[in-house]
mmCIF file with all atom_site columns, C-alpha atoms in Angstrom:
data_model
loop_
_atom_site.group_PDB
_atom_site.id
_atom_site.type_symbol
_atom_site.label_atom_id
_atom_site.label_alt_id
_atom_site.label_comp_id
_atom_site.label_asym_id
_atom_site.label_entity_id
_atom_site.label_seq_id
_atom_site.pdbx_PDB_ins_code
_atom_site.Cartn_x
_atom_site.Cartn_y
_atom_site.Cartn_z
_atom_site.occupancy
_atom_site.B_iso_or_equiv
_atom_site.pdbx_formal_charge
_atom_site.auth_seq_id
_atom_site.auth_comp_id
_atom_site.auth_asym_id
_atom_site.auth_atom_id
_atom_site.pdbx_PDB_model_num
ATOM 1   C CA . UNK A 1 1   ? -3.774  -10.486 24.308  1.00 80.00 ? 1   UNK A CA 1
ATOM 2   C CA . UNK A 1 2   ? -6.761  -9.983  21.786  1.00 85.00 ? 2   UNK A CA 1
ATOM 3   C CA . UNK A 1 3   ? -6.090  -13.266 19.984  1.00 86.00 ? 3   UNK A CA 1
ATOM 4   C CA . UNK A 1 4   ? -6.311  -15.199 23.456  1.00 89.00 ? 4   UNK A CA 1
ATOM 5   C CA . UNK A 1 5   ? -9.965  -14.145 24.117  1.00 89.00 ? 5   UNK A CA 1
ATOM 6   C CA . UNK A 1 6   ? -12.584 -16.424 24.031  1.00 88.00 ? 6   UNK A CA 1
ATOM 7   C CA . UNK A 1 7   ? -15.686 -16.303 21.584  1.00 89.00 ? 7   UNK A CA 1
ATOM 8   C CA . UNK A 1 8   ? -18.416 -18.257 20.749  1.00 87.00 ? 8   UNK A CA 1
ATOM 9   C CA . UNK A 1 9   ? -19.604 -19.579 17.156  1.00 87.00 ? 9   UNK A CA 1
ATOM 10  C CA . UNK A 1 10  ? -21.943 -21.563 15.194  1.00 81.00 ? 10  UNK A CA 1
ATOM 11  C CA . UNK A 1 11  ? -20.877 -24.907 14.699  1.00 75.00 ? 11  UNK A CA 1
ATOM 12  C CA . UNK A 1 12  ? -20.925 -27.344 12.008  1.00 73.00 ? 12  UNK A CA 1
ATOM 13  C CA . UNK A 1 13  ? -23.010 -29.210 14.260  1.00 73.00 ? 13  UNK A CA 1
ATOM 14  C CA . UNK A 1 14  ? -26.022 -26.685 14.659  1.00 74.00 ? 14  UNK A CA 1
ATOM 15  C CA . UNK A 1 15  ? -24.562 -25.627 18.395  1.00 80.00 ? 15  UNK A CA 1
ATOM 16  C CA . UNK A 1 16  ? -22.365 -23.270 19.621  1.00 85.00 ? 16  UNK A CA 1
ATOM 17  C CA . UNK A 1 17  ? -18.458 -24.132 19.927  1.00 87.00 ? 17  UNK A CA 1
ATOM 18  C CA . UNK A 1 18  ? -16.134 -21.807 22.584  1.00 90.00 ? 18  UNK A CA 1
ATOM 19  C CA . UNK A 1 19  ? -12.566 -21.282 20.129  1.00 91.00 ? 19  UNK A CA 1
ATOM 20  C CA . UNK A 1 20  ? -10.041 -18.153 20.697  1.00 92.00 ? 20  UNK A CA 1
ATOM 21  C CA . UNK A 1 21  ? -10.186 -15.236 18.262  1.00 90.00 ? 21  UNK A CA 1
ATOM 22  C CA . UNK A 1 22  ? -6.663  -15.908 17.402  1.00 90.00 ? 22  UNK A CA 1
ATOM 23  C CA . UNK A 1 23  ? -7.625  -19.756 15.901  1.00 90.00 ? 23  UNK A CA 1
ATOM 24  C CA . UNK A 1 24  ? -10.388 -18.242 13.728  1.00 90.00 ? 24  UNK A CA 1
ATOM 25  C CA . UNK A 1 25  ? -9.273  -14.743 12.807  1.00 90.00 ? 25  UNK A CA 1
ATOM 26  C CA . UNK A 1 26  ? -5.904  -13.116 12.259  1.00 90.00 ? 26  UNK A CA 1
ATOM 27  C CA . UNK A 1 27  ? -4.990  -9.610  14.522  1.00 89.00 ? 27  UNK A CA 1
ATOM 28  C CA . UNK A 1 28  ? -2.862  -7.403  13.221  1.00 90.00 ? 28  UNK A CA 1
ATOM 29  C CA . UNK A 1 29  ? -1.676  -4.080  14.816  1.00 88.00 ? 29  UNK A CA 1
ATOM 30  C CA . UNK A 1 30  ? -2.589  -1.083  12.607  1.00 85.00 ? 30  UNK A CA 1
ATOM 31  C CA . UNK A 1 31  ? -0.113  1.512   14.323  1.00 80.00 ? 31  UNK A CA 1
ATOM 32  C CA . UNK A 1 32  ? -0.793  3.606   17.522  1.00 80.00 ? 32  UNK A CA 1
ATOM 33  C CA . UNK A 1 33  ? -3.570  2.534   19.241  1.00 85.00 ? 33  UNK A CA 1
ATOM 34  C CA . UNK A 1 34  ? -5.959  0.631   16.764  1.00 86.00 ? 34  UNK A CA 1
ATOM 35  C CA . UNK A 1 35  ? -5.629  -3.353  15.369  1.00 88.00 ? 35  UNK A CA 1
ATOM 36  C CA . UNK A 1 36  ? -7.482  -4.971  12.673  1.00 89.00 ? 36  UNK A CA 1
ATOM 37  C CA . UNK A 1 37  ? -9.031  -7.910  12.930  1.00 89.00 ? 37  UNK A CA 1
ATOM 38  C CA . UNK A 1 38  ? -9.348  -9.948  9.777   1.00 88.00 ? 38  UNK A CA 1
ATOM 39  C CA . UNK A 1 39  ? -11.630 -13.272 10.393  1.00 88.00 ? 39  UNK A CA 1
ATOM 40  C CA . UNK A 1 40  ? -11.211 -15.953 7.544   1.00 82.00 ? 40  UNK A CA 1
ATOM 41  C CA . UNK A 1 41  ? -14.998 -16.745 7.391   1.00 85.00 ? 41  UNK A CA 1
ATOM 42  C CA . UNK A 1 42  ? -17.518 -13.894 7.241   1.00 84.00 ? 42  UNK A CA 1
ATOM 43  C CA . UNK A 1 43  ? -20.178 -15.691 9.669   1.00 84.00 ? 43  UNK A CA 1
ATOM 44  C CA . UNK A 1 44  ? -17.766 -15.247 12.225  1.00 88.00 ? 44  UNK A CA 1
ATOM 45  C CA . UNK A 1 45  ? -17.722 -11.202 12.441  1.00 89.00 ? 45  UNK A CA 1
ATOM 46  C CA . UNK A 1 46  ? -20.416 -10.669 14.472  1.00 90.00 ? 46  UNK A CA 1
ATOM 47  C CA . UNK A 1 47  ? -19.332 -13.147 16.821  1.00 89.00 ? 47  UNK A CA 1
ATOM 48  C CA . UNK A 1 48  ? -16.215 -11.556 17.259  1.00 90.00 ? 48  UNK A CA 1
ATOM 49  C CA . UNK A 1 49  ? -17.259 -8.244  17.547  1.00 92.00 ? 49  UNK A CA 1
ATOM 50  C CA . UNK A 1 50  ? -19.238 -9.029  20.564  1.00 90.00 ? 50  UNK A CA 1
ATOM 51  C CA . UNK A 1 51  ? -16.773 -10.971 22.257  1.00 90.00 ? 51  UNK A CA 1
ATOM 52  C CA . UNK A 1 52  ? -14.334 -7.626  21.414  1.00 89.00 ? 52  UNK A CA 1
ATOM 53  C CA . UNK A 1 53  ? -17.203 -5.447  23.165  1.00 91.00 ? 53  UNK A CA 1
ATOM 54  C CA . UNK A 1 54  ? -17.980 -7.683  25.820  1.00 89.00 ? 54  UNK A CA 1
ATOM 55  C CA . UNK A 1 55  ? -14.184 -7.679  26.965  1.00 87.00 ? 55  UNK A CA 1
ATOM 56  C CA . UNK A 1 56  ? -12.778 -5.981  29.853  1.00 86.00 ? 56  UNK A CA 1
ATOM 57  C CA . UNK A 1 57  ? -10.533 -3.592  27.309  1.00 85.00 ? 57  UNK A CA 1
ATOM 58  C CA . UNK A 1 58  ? -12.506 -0.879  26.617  1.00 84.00 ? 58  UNK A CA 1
ATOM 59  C CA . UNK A 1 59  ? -12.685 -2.227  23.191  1.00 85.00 ? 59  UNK A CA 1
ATOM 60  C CA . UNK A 1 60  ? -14.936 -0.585  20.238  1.00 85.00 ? 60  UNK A CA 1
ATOM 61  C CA . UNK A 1 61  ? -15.289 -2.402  17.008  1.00 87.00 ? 61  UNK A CA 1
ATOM 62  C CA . UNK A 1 62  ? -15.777 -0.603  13.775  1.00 85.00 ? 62  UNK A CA 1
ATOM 63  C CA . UNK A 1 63  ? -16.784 -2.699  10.312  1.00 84.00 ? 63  UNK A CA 1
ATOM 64  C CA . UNK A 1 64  ? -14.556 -1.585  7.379   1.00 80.00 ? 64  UNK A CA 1
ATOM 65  C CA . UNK A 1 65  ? -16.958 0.435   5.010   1.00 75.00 ? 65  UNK A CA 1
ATOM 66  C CA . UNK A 1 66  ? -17.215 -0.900  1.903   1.00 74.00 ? 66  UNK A CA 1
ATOM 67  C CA . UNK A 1 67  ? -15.687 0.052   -1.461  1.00 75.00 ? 67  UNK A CA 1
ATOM 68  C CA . UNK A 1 68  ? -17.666 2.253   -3.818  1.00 84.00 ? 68  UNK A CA 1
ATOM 69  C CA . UNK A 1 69  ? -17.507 3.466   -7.055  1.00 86.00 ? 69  UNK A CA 1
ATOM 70  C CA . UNK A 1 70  ? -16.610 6.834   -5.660  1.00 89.00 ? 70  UNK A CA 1
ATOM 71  C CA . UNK A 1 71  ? -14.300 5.932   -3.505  1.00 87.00 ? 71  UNK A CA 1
ATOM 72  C CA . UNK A 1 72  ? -12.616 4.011   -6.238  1.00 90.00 ? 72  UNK A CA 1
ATOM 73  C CA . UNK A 1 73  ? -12.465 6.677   -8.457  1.00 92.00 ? 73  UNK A CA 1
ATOM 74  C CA . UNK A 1 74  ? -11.418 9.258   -5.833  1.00 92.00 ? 74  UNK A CA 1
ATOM 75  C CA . UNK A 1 75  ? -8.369  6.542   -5.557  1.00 91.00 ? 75  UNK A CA 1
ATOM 76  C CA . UNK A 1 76  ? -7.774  5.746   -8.613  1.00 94.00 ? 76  UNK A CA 1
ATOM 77  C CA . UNK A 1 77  ? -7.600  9.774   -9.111  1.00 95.00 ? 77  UNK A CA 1
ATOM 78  C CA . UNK A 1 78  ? -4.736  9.846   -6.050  1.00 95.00 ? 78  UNK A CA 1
ATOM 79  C CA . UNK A 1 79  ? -2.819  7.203   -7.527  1.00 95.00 ? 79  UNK A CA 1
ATOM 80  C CA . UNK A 1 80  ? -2.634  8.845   -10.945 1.00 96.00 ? 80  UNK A CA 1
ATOM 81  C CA . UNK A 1 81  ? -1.465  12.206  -9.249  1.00 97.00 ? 81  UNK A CA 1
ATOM 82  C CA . UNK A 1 82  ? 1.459   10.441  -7.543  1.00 96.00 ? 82  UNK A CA 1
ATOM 83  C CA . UNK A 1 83  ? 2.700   8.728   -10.662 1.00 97.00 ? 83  UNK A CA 1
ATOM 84  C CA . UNK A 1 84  ? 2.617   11.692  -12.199 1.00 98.00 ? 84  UNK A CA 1
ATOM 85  C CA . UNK A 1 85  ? 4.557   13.196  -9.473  1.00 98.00 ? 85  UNK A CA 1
ATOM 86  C CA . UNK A 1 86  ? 6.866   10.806  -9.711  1.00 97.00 ? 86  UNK A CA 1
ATOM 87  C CA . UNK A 1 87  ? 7.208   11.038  -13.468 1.00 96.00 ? 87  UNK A CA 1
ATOM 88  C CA . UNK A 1 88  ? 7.832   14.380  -12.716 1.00 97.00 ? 88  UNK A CA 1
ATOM 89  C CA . UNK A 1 89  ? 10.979  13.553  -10.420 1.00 97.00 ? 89  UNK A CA 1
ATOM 90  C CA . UNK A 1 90  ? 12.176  11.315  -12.528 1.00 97.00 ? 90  UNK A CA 1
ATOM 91  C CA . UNK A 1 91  ? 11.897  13.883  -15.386 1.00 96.00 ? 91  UNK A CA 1
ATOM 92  C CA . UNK A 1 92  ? 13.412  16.648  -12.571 1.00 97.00 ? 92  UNK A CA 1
ATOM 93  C CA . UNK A 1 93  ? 16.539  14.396  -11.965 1.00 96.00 ? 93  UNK A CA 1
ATOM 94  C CA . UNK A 1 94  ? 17.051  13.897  -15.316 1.00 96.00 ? 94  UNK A CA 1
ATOM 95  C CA . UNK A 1 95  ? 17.592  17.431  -16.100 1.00 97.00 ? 95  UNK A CA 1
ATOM 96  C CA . UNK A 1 96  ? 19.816  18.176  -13.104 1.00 97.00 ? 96  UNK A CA 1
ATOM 97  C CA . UNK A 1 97  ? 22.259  15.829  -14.509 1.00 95.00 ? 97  UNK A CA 1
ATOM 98  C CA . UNK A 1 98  ? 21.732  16.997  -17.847 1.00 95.00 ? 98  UNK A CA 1
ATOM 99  C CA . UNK A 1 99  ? 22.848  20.459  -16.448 1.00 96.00 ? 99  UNK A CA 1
ATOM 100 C CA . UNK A 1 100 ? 25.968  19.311  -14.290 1.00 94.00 ? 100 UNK A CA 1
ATOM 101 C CA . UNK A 1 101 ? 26.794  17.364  -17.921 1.00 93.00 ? 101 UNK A CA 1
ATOM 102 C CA . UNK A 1 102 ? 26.562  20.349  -19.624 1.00 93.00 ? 102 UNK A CA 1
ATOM 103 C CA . UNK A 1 103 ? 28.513  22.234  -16.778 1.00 94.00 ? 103 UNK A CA 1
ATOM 104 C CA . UNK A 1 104 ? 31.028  19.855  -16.904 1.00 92.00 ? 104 UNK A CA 1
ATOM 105 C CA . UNK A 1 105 ? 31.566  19.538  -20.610 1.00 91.00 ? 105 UNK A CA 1
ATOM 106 C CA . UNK A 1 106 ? 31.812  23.921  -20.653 1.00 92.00 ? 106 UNK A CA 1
ATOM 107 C CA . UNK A 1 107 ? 34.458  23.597  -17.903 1.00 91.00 ? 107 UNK A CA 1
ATOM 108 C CA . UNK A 1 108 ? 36.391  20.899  -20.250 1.00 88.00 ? 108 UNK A CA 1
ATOM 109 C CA . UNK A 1 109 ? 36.510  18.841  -16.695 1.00 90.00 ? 109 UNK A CA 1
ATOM 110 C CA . UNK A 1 110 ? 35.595  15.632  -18.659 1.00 89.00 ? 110 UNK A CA 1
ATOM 111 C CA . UNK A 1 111 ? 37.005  13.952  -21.757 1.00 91.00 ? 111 UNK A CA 1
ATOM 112 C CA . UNK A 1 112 ? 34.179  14.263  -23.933 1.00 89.00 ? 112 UNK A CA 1
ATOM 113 C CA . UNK A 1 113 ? 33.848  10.047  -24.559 1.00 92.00 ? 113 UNK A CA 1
ATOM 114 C CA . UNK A 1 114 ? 33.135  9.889   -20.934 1.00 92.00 ? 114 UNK A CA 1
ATOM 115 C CA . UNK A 1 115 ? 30.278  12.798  -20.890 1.00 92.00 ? 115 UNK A CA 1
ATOM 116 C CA . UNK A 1 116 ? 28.525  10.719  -23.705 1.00 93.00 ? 116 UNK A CA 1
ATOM 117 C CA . UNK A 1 117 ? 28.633  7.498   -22.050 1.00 95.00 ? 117 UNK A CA 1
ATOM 118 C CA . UNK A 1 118 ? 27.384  8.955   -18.748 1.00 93.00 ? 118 UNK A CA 1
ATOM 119 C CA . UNK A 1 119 ? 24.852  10.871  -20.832 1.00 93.00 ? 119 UNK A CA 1
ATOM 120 C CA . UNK A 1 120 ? 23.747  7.630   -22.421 1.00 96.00 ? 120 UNK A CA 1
ATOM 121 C CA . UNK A 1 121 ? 23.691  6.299   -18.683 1.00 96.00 ? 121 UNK A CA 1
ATOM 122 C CA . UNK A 1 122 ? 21.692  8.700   -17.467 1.00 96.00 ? 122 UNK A CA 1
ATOM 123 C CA . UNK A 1 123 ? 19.182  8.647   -20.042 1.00 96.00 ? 123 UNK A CA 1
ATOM 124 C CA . UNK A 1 124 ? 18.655  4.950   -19.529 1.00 97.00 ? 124 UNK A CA 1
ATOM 125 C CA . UNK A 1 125 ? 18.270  5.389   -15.929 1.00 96.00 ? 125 UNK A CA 1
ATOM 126 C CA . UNK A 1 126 ? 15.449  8.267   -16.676 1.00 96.00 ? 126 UNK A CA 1
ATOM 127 C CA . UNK A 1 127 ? 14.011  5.808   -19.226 1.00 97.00 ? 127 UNK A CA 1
ATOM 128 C CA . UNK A 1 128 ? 13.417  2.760   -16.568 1.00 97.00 ? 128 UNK A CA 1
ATOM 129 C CA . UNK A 1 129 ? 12.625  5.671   -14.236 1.00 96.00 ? 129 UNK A CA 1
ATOM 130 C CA . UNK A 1 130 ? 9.623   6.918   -16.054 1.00 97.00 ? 130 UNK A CA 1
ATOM 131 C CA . UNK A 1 131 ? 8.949   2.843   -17.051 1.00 97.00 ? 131 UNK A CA 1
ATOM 132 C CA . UNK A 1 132 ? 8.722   1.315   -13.236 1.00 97.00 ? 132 UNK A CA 1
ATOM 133 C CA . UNK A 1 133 ? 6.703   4.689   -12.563 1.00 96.00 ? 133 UNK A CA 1
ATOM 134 C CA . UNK A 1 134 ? 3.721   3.466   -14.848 1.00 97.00 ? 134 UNK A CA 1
ATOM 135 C CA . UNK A 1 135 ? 4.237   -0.211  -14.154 1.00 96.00 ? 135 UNK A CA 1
ATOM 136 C CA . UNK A 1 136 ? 3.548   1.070   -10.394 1.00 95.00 ? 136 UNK A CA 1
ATOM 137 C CA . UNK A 1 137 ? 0.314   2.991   -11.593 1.00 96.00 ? 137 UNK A CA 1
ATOM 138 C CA . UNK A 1 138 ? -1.005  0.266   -14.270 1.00 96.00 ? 138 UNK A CA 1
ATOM 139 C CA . UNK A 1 139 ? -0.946  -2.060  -11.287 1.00 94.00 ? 139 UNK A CA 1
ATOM 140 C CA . UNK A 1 140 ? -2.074  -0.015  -9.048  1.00 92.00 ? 140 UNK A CA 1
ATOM 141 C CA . UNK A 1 141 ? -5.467  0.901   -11.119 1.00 92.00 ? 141 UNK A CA 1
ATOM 142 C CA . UNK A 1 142 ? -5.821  -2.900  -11.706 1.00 91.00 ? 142 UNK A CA 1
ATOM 143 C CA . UNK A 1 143 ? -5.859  -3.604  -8.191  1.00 87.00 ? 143 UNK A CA 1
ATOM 144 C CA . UNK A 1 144 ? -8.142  -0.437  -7.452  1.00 85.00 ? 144 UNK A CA 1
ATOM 145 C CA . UNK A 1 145 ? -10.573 -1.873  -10.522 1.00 84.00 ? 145 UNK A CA 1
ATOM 146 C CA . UNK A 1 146 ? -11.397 -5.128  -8.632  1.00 76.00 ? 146 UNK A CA 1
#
């Protein structure tokens, strides 16, 4: 519907050139009752924003603000408290099975071979736990830093 409207922009040529939205911008739904509308040249925004207001939709383009340093950091601050959530959990589930190990091994439920190897399981599984949990954040700050 939005990618099938027509709008007008500069040409190559000096003149103006009628093209959809869709052939010079992609729309993408951003849930409930808002899109975004990413063009792939920046000369083209303003052109598209008008043809989005001049539209019989009741349309009202907003420009994405653009990054600042505080905003970065404020980011890069929220992704450091959810890994370390996370690390947390992962720390959390490895102590709950640490406990229903040591339940276990009290009760005499388990031969005691097979409590060590599932110890030695579950320590490794903690281990790549706590690992993916700062490849997630390393990556994340990277992409934040750009």
């Amino acid at each position: 519907m939005i990618e099938a409207l027509s709008v007008e922009v500069n040409s190559s040529g000096g003149g103006k050139e009628k093209t959809r939205i869709g052939a010079i911008a992609s729309v993408v739904p951003k849930g409930g009752r808002s899109m975004q509308v990413f063009c792939a040249d920046e000369g083209h925004v303003k052109a598209v924003m008008g043809a989005l207001q001049a539209s019989d939709y009741s349309l009202t383009p907003q420009l994405e603000k653009s990054v600042t340093a505080e905003t970065r950091q404020l980011a890069q601050a929220e992704a450091k408290k959810a890994a370390e959530k996370a690390g947390l959990e992962v720390g959390n589930a490895r102590a709950e099975a640490q406990k229903r190990f040591r339940k276990m091994e009290l009760e005499k439920r388990v031969v005691v071979d097979e409590l060590r190897k599932a110890h030695k399981g579950m320590e490794d599984v903690a281990k790549q736990g706590q690992a993916q949990v700062k490849t997630v954040l390393d990556a994340a700050l990277k992409a934040l830093s750009r």
